Short mmCIF file of C-alpha atoms in Angstrom, two decimals:
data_model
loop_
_atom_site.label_atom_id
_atom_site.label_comp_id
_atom_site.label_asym_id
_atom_site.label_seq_id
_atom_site.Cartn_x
_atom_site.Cartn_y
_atom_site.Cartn_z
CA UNK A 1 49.18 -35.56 -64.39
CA UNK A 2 47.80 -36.03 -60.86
CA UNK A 3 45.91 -33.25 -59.41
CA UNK A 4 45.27 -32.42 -55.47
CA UNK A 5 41.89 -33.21 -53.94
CA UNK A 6 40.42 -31.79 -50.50
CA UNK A 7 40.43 -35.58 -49.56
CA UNK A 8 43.71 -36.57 -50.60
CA UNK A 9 44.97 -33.57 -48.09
CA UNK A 10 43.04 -35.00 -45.49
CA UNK A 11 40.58 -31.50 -45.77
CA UNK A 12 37.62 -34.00 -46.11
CA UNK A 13 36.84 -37.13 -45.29
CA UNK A 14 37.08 -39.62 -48.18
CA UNK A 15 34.21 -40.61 -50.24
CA UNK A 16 34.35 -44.18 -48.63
CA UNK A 17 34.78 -43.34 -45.43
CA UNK A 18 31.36 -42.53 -43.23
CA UNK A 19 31.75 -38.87 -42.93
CA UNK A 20 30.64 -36.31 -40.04
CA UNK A 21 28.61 -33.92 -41.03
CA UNK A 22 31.28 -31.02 -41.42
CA UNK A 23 34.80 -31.47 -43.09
CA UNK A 24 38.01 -32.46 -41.40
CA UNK A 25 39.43 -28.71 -42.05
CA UNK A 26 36.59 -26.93 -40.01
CA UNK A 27 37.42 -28.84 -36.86
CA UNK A 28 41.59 -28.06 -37.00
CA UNK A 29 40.64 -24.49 -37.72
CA UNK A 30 38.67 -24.32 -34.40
CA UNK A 31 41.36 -26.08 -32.44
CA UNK A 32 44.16 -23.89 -34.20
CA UNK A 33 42.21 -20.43 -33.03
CA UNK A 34 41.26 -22.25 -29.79
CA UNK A 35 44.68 -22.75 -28.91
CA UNK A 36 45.96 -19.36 -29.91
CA UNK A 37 43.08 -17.60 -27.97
CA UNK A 38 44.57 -19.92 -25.00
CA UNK A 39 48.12 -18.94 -25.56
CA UNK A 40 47.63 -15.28 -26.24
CA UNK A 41 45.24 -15.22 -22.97
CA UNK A 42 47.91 -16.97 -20.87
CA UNK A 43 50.88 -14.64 -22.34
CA UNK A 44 48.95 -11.34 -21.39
CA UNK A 45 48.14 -12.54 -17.81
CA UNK A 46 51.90 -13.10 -17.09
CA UNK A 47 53.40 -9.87 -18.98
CA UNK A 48 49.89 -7.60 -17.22
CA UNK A 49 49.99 -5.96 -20.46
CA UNK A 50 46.70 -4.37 -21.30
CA UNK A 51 45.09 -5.65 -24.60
CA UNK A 52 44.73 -3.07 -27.23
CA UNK A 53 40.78 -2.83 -28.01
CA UNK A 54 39.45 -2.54 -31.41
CA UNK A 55 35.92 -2.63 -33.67
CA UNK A 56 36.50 -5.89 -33.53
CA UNK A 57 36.33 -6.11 -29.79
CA UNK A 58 33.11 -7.02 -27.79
CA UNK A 59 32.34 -5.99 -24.40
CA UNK A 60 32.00 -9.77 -23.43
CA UNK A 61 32.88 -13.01 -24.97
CA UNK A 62 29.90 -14.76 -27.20
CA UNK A 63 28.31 -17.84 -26.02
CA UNK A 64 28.69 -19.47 -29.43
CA UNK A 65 31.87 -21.30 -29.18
CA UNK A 66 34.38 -21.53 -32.13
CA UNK A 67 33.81 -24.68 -33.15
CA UNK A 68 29.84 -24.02 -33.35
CA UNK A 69 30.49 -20.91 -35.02
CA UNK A 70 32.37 -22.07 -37.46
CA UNK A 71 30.24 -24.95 -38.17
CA UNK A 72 27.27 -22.22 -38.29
CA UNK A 73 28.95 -20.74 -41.17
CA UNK A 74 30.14 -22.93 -43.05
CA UNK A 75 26.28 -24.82 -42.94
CA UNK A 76 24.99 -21.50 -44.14
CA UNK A 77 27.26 -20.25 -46.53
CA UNK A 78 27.76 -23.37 -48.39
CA UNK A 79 31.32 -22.08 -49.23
CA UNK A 80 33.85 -24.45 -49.94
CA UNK A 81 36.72 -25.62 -46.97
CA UNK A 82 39.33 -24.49 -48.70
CA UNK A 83 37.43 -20.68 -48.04
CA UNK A 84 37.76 -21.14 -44.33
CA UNK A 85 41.68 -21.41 -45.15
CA UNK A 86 42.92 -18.29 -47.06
CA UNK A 87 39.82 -17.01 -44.25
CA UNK A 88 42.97 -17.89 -41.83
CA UNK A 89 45.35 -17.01 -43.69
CA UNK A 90 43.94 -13.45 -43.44
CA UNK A 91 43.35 -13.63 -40.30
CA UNK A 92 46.77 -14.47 -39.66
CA UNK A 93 48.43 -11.69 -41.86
CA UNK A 94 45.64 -9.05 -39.99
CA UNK A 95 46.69 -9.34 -37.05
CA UNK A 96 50.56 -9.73 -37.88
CA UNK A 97 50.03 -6.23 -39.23
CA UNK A 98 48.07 -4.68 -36.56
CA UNK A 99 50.56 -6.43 -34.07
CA UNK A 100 47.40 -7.76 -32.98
CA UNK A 101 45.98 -10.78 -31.32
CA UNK A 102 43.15 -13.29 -31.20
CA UNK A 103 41.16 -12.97 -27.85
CA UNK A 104 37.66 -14.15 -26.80
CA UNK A 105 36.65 -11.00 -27.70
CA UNK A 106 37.47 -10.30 -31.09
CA UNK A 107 37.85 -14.22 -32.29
CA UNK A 108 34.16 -14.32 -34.02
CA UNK A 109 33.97 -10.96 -35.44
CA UNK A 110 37.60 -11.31 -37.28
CA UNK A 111 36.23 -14.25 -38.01
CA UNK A 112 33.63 -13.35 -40.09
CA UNK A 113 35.20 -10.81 -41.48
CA UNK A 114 38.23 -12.90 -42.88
CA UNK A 115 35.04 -15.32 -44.13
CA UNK A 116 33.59 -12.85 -46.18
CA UNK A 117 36.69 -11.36 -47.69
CA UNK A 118 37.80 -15.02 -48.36
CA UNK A 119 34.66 -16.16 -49.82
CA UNK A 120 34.53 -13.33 -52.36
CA UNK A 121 37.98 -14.61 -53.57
CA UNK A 122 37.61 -17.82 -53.22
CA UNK A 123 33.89 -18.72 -53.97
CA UNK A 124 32.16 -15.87 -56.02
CA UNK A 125 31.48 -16.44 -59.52
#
């Protein structure tokens, strides 16, 4: 019986391979919520609908971008990559049902909060 590895999913970067310093997965999670942020921004423009604000809002976007912040945590964490994907996956279902959606300004606090609930699942012994 043949199990599934992070590197046969293409999560990681195989053992023989020379690796970056950061799995595969962290990078297409930043360019997944980088795109939505784009799409949702571009969508709200067009329809002038005013964005519902929330605790998870900031008063201006953080400097840190995705990508670093993502990197950030998973460096100091040392949680697993498949935690920063049920992380998305409750990001995702949050904000499905709030009707909600990702935004400069609420991207790195939903962020972290999907993290921690995810690593607690995922990760805690």
């Amino acid at each position: 019986m043949s199990f599934l590895h992070n590197s046969s999913l293409g999560l990681v970067d195989s053992p023989g391979k020379k690796s970056s310093s950061s799995p595969r997965v962290l990078s297409i999670l930043s360019s997944v919520l980088e795109r939505s942020i784009q799409k949702n921004e571009s969508s709200s423009k067009a329809s002038k609908k005013k964005e519902v604000v929330t605790i998870f809002h900031c008063l201006q976007a953080p400097s840190l971008s995705i990508r670093q912040y993502i990197e950030r945590i998973f460096k100091y964490s040392r949680c697993s990559p498949s935690c920063f994907v049920v992380a998305y996956i409750y990001l995702d279902r949050f904000l499905q049902q709030i009707n909600g959606c990702l935004t400069r300004l609420n991207v790195h606090r939903l962020l972290i909060t999907s993290f921690l609930v995810a690593a607690k699942f995922v990760d805690d012994e």
